[in-house]
Coordinates of C-alpha atoms in Angstrom, one line a residue:
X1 CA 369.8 154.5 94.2
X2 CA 367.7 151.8 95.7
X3 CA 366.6 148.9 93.0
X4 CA 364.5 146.0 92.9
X5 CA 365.4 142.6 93.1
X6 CA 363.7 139.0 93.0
X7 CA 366.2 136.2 93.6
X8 CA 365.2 132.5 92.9
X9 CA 367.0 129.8 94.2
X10 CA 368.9 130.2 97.4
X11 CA 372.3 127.9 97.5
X12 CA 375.3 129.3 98.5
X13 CA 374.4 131.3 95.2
X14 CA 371.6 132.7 96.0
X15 CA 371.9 133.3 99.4
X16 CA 375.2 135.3 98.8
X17 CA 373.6 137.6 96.6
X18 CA 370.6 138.2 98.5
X19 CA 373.3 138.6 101.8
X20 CA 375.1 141.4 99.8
X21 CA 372.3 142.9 98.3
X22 CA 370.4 143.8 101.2
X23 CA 373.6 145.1 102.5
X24 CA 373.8 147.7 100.0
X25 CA 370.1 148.4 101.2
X26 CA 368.5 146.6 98.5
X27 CA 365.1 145.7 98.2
X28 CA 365.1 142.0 97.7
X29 CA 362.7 139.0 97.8
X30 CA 364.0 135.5 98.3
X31 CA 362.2 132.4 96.9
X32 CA 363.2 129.0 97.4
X33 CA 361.0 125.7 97.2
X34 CA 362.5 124.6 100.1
X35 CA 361.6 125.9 103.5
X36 CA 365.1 125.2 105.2
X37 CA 367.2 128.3 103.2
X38 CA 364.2 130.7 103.3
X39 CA 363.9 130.5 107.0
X40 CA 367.6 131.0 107.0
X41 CA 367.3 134.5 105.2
X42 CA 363.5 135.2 106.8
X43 CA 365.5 138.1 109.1
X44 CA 367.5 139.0 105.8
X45 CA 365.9 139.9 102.8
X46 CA 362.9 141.7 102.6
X47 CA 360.8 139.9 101.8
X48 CA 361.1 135.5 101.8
X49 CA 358.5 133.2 100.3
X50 CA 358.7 129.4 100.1
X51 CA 357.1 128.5 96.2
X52 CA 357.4 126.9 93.2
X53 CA 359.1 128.9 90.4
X54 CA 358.3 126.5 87.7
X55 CA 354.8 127.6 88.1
X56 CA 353.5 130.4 86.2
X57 CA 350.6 131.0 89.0
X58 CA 353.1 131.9 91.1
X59 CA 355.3 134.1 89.0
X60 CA 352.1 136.6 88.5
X61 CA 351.4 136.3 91.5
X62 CA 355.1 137.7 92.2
X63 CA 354.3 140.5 89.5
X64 CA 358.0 139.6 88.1
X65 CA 357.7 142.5 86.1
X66 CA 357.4 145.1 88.6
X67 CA 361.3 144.2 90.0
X68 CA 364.2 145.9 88.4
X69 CA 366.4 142.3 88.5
X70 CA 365.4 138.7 88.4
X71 CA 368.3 136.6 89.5
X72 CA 367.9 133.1 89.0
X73 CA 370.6 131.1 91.3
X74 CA 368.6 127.4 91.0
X75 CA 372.4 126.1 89.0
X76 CA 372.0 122.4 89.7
X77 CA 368.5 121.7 88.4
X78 CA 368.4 122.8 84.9
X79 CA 364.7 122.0 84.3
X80 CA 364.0 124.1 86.8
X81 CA 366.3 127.2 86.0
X82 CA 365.5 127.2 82.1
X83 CA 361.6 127.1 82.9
X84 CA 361.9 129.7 85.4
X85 CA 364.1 131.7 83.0
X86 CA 361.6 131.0 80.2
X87 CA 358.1 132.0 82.3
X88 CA 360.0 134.7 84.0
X89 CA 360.8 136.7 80.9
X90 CA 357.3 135.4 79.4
X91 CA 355.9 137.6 82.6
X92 CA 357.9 140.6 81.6
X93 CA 360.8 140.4 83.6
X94 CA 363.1 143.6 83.1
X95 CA 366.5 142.1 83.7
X96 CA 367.0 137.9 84.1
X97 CA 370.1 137.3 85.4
X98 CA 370.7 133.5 85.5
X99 CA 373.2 131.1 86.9
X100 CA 374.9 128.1 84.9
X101 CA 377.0 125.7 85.9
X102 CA 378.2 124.4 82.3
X103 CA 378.5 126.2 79.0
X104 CA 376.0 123.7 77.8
X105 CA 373.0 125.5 80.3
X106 CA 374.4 128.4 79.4
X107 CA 373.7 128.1 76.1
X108 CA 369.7 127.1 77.1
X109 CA 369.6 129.9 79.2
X110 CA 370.1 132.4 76.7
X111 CA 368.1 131.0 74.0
X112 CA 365.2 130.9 76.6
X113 CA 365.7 134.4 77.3
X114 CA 368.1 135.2 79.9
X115 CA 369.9 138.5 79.8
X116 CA 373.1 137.9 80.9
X117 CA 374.3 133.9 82.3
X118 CA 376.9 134.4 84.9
X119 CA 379.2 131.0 86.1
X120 CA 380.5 131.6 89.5
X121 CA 382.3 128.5 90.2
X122 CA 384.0 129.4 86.8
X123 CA 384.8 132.4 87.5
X124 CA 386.0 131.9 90.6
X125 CA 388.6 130.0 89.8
X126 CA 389.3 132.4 86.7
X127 CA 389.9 134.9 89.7
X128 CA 392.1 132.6 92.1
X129 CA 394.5 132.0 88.8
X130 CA 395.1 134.9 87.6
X131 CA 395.9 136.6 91.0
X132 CA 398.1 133.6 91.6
X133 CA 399.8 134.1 88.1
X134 CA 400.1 138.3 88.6
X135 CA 402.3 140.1 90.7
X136 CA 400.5 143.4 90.7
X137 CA 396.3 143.0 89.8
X138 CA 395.2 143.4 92.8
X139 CA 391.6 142.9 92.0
X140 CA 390.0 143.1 88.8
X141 CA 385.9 142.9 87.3
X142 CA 385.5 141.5 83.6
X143 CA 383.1 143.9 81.6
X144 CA 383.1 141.2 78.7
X145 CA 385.3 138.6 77.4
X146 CA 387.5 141.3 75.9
X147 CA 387.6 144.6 78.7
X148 CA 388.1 144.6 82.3
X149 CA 388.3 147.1 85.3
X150 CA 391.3 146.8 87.3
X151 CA 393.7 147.9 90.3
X152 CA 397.1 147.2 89.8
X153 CA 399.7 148.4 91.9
X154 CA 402.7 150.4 91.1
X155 CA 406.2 149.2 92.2
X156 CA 408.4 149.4 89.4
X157 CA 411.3 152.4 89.3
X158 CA 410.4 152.7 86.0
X159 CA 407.3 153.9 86.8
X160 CA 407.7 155.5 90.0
X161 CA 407.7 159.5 89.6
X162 CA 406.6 159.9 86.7
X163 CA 403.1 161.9 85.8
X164 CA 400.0 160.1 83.5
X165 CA 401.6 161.8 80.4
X166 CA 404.9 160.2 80.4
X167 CA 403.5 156.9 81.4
X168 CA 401.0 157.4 78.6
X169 CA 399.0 153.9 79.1
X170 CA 396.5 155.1 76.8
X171 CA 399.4 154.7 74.1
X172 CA 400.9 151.8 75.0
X173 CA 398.4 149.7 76.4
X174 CA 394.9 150.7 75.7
X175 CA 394.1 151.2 79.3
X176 CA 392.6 154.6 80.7
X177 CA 393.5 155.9 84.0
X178 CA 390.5 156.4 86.3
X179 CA 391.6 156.5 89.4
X180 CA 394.6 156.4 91.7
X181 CA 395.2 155.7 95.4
X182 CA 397.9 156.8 97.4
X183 CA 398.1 155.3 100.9
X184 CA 394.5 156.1 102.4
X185 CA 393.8 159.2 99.8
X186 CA 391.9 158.7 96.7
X187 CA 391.9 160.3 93.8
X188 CA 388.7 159.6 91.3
X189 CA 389.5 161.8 88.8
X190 CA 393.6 161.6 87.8
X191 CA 395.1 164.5 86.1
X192 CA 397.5 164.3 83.0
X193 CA 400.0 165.9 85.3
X194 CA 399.4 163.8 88.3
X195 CA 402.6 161.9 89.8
X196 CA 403.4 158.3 90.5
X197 CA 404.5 157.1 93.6
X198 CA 405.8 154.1 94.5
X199 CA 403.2 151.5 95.9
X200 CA 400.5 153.5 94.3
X201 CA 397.4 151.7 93.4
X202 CA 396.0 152.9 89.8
X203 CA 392.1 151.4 88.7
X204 CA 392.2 151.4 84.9
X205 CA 389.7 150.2 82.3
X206 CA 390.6 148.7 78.9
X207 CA 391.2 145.5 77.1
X208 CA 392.4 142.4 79.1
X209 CA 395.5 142.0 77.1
X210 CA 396.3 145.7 78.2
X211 CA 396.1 144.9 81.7
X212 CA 398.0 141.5 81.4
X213 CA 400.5 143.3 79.4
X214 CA 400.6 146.2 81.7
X215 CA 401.4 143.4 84.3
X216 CA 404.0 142.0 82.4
X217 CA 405.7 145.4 82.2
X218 CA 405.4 145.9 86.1
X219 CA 407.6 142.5 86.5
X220 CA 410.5 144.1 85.0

């Protein structure tokens, strides 16, 4: 289903998301206040637009509240990003998604009225470590501080040929089973019944602690 989104601020951010949204086939406008990275993503997004986003003018004039997401990637000029935050959710944004680049902006942003902060660089290198310290998550997404989605592969003998019920993650880790590849084949929707086979790739959903114990289990 195709959504709505306005992204402000267009750094390596920015420009990312608008990149990936519109390759989903995303409707997105991209607003800088410089001209250089709009003019780099003119033949990109939908829609581009060199302006101010401190100033409320131009916010209603961007009927804010008509797009499904605001993103707001302007990380390394907090003035900016907190009063774009604040008038953007003063104009009736929907969604404000907004970037941070310590816990301390974070913190702003929220209290200003940002749905949801995200910290890429942070995250990133929460990513790069904990692939480096697992020998099976193969990729995971973090619902909250506490639940995650992720595929982990199956190599273990102790594992191998065995169906969902003997296994029974549910019991010993928290974790439900919601899909499971096997070579090119994908199965989205797992019976209790269905086999393990070795190098199997399994996406589950469930507390970290499942998953990194999970993990653990894997190494023996």
């Amino acid at each position: 289903m195709k959504k709505s989104f306005a992204v402000f601020g267009l750094g390596r951010f920015g420009e990312s998301v608008v990149r990936t949204l519109v390759a989903s086939h995303q409707d997105v406008l991209a607003v800088d206040i410089n001209e250089g990275p709009v003019n780099e993503l003119m033949d990109v997004a939908t829609q581009t637009l060199i302006a101010d986003t401190r100033d409320e003018e131009v916010l209603r004039d961007l009927n804010v509240d008509s797009f499904d997401y605001v993103i707001i990637g302007i990380g390394n000029n907090m003035e900016a990003s907190i009063l774009t935050t604040m008038l953007s959710k003063e104009q009736g944004a929907k969604k404000v998604i907004a970037k941070a680049e310590t816990s301390d902006q974070g913190r702003v942003l929220e209290r200003v009225g940002a749905d949801q902060v995200v910290f890429p660089e942070r995250d990133m290198g929460h990513s790069i470590v904990r692939k480096l310290l697992s020998n099976h998550i193969l990729n995971f997404i973090d619902l909250s501080d506490e639940y995650t989605l992720a595929a982990i592969e199956i190599t273990d003998p102790n594992f191998v040929n065995q169906n969902l019920i003997d296994l029974n993650l549910r019991e010993r880790f928290g974790l439900t089973v919601i899909a499971i590849k096997h070579g090119k084949a994908i199965n989205v929707a797992p019976q209790p019944t269905d086999m393990m086979e070795t190098h199997d790739i399994v996406t589950v959903v469930g507390p970290i602690k499942g998953v990194n114990a999970l993990d653990e289990a894997l190494k023996k």
